[in-house]
Coordinates of C-alpha atoms and ligand atoms in Angstrom, one line a residue:
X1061 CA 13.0 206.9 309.4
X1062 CA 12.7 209.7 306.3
X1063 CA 16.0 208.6 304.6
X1064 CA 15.8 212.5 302.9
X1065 CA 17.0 214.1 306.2
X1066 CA 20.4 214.8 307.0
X1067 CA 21.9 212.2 309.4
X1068 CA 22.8 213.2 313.0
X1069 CA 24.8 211.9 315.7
X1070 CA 24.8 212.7 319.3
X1071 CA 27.7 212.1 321.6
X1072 CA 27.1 212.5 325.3
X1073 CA 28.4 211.4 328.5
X1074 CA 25.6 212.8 330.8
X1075 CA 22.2 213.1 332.3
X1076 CA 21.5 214.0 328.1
X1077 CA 19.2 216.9 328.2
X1078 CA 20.6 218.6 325.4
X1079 CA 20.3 215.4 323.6
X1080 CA 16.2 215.7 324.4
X1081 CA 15.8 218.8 323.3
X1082 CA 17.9 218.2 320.0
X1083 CA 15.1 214.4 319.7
X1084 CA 12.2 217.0 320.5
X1085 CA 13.1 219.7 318.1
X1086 CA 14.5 217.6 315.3
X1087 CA 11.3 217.7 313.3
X1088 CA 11.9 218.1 309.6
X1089 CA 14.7 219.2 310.3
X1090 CA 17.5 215.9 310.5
X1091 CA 17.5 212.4 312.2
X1092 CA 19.0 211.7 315.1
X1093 CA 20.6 208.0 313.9
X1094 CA 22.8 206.8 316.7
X1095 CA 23.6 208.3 320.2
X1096 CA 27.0 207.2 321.8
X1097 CA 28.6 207.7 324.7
X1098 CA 32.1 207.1 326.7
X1099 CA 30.3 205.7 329.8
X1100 CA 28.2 202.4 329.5
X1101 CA 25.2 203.2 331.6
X1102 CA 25.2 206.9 331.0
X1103 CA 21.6 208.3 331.2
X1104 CA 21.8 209.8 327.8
X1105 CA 21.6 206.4 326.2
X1106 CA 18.6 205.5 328.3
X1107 CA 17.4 208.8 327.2
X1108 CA 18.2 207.5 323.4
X1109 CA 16.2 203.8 323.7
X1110 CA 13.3 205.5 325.0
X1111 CA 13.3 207.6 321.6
X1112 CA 14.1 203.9 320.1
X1113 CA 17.5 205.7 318.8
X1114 CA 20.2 202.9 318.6
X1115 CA 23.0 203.5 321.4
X1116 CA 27.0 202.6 321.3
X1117 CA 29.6 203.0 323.8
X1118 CA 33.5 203.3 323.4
X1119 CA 34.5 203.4 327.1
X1120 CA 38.0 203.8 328.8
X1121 CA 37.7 200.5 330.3
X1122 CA 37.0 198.7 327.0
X1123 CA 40.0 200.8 325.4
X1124 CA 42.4 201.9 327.8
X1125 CA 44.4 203.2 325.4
X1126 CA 43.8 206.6 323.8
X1127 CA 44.7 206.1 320.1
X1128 CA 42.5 202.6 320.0
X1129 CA 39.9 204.4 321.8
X1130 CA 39.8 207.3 318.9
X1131 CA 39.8 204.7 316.3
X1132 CA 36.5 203.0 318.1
X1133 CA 34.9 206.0 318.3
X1134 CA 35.9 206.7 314.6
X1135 CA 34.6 203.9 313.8
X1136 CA 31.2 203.6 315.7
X1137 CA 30.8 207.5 314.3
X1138 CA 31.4 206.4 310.9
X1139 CA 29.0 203.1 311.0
X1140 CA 26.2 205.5 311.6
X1141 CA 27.2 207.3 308.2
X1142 CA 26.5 210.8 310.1
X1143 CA 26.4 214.2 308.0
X1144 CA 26.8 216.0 311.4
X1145 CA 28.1 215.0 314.7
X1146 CA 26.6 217.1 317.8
X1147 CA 28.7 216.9 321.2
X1148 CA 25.7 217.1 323.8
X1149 CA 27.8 217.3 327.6
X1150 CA 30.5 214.9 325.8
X1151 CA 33.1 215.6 328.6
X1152 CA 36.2 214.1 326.5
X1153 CA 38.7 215.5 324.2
X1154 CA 38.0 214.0 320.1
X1155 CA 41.4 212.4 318.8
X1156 CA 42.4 212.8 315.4
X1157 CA 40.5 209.7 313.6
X1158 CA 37.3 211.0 315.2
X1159 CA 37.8 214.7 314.0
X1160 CA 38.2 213.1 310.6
X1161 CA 35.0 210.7 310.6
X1162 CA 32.6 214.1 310.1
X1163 CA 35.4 216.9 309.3
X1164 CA 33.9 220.5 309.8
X1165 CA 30.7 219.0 310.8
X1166 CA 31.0 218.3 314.8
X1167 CA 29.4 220.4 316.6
X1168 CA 29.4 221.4 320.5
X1169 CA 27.6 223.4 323.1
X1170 CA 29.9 224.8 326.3
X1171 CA 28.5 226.3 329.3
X1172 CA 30.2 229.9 329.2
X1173 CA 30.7 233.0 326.7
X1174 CA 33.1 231.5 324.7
X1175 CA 36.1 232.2 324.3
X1176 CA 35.4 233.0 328.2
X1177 CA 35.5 230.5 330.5
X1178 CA 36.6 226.9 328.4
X1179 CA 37.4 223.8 330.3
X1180 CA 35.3 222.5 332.9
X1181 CA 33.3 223.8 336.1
X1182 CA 32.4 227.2 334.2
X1183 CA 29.2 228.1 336.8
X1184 CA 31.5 228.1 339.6
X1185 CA 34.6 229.4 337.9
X1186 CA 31.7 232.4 336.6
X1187 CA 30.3 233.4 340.1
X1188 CA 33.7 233.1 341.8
X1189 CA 35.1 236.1 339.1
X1190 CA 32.0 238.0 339.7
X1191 CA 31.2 238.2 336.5
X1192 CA 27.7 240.2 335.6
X1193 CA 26.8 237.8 332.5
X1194 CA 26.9 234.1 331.2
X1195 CA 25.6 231.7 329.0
X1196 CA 26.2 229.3 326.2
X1197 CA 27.7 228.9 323.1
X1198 CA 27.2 226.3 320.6
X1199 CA 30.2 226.1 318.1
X1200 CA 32.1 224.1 315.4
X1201 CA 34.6 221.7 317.1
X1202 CA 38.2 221.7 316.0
X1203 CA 41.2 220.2 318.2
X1204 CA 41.6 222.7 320.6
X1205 CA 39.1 222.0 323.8
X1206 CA 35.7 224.3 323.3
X1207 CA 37.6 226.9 320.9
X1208 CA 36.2 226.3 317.1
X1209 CA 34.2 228.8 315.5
X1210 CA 31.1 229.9 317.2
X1211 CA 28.1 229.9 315.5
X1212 CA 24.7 230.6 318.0
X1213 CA 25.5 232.5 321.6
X1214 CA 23.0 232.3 324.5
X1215 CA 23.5 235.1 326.8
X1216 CA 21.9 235.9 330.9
X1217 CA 22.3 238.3 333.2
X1218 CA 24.3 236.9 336.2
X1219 CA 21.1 237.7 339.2
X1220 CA 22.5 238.7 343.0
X1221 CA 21.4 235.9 344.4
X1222 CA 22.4 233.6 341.9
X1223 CA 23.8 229.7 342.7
X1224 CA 25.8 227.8 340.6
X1225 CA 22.3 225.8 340.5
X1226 CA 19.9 228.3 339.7
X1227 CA 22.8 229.6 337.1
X1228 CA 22.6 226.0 335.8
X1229 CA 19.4 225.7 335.5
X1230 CA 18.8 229.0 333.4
X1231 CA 21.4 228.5 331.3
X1232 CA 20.4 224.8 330.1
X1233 CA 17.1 226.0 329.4
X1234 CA 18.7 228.1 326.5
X1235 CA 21.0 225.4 325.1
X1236 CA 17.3 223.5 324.5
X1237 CA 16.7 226.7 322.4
X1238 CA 19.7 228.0 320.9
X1239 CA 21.2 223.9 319.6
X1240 CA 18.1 222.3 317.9
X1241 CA 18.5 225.8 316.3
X1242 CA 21.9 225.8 315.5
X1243 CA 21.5 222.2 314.5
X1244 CA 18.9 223.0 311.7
X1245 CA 20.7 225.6 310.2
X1246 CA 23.7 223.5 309.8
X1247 CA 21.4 220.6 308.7
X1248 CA 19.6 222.9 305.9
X1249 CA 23.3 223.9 304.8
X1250 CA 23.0 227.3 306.2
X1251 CA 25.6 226.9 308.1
X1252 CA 29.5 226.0 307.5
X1253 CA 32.8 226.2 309.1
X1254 CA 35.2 227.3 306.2
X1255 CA 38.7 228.6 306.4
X1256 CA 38.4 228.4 310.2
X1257 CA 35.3 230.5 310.5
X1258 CA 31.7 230.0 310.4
X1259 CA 29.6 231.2 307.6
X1260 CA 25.9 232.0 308.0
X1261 CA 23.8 232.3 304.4
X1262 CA 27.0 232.7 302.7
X1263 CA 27.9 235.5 305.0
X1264 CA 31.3 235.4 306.9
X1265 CA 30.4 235.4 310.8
X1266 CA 32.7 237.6 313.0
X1267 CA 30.8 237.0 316.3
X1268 CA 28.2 234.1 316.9
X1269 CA 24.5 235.0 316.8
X1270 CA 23.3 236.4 320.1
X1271 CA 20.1 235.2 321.6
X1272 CA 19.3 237.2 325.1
X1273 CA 17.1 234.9 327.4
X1274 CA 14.4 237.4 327.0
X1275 CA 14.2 236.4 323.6
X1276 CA 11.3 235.1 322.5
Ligands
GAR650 C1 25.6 221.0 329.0 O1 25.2 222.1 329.8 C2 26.8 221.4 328.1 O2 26.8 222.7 327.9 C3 27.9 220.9 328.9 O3 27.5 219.7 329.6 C4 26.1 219.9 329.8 C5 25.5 218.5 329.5 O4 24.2 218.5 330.0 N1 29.1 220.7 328.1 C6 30.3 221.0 328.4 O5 30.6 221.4 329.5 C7 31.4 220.7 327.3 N2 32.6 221.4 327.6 P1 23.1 217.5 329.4 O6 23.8 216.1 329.6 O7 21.9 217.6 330.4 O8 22.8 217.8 328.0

């Protein structure tokens, strides 16, 4: 534990890859403190003990009801005393009280070219519409589902043979790089969400940073 670095939070309700890559590349940079998740035996809190990160869950069958639910969450969130809050595959909507435990500093990643393609299913939804690109985008989270600010943008070519698993694949591999990235900057107070847009070294951003997967 380095009490110096800025304090992190994970939320997750998946297999938690994005959460590795955040554990892997946090070095320096923040400290992952507390990894939660809306499903009791989601493989991202395995993912967290192994790491020896402590875990919570706030699950629809402990709090059926949505407003109590937020208010566990805001609490859990707030126990952890996190200066940032990173959505990692967190497949649920944030009600008010949890906005408010970390305001302007919740991040998310979404599958898709935001403001492309929100909501859910975005490889299929992507290949179905023929698009020629897609990628990620890893933004500031405000009420509206996968629509705050963006701040980093990971962008691929759309191959002729490509699958929605192969697409997967390819695109997950640049959320490892562009969200540990994204992570630090906000954690070294690079970057802010003010007035509804993001700032980058005190520079208004109009469009999110674009990283091609040719990048190195
Ligand atoms: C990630 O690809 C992330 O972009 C997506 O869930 C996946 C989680 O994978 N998030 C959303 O769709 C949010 N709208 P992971 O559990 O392996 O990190």
């Amino acid at each position: 534990m380095n009490a110096a670095l800025p304090r992190v939070v994970v939320l997750g309700s998946g297999a938690g890859s994005n959460f590795e890559a955040l554990a892997e590349q946090a070095g320096g940079h923040y400290e992952i403190v507390a990894v939660g998740s809306d499903k009791a035996d989601a493989p991202i809190l395995d993912r967290a003990r192994r790491h020896a990160i402590p875990v919570f869950s706030i699950t629809p069958f402990d709090y059926p009801e949505h407003t109590a639910r937020d208010a566990a969450l805001a609490r859990a969130i707030a126990g952890a005393r996190p200066d940032w809050v990173a959505l990692a595959g967190y497949m649920r909507l944030l009600g008010a009280e949890t906005l408010a435990a970390a305001p302007g500093r919740i991040l998310n990643v979404h599958p898709a070219l935001l403001p492309a393609f929100p909501g859910l299913d975005t490889y299929r939804r992507v290949l179905a519409a023929g698009a020629r690109e897609h990628g990620s985008t890893v933004h500031f989270v405000t009420a509206e589902l996968d629509s705050g600010p963006p701040i980093l943008q990971a962008r691929l070519g759309i191959a002729a043979n490509e699958t929605v698993e192969s697409l997967e694949a390819r695109v997950k591999t640049m959320e490892h790089r562009i969200y540990p990235q994204a992570l630090a900057w906000c954690a070294a107070g690079r970057v802010a969400m003010r007035d509804g847009v993001t700032w980058l070294d005190g520079k208004r951003l109009t469009k999110p940073i674009i990283v091609e997967e040719t990048d190195e």
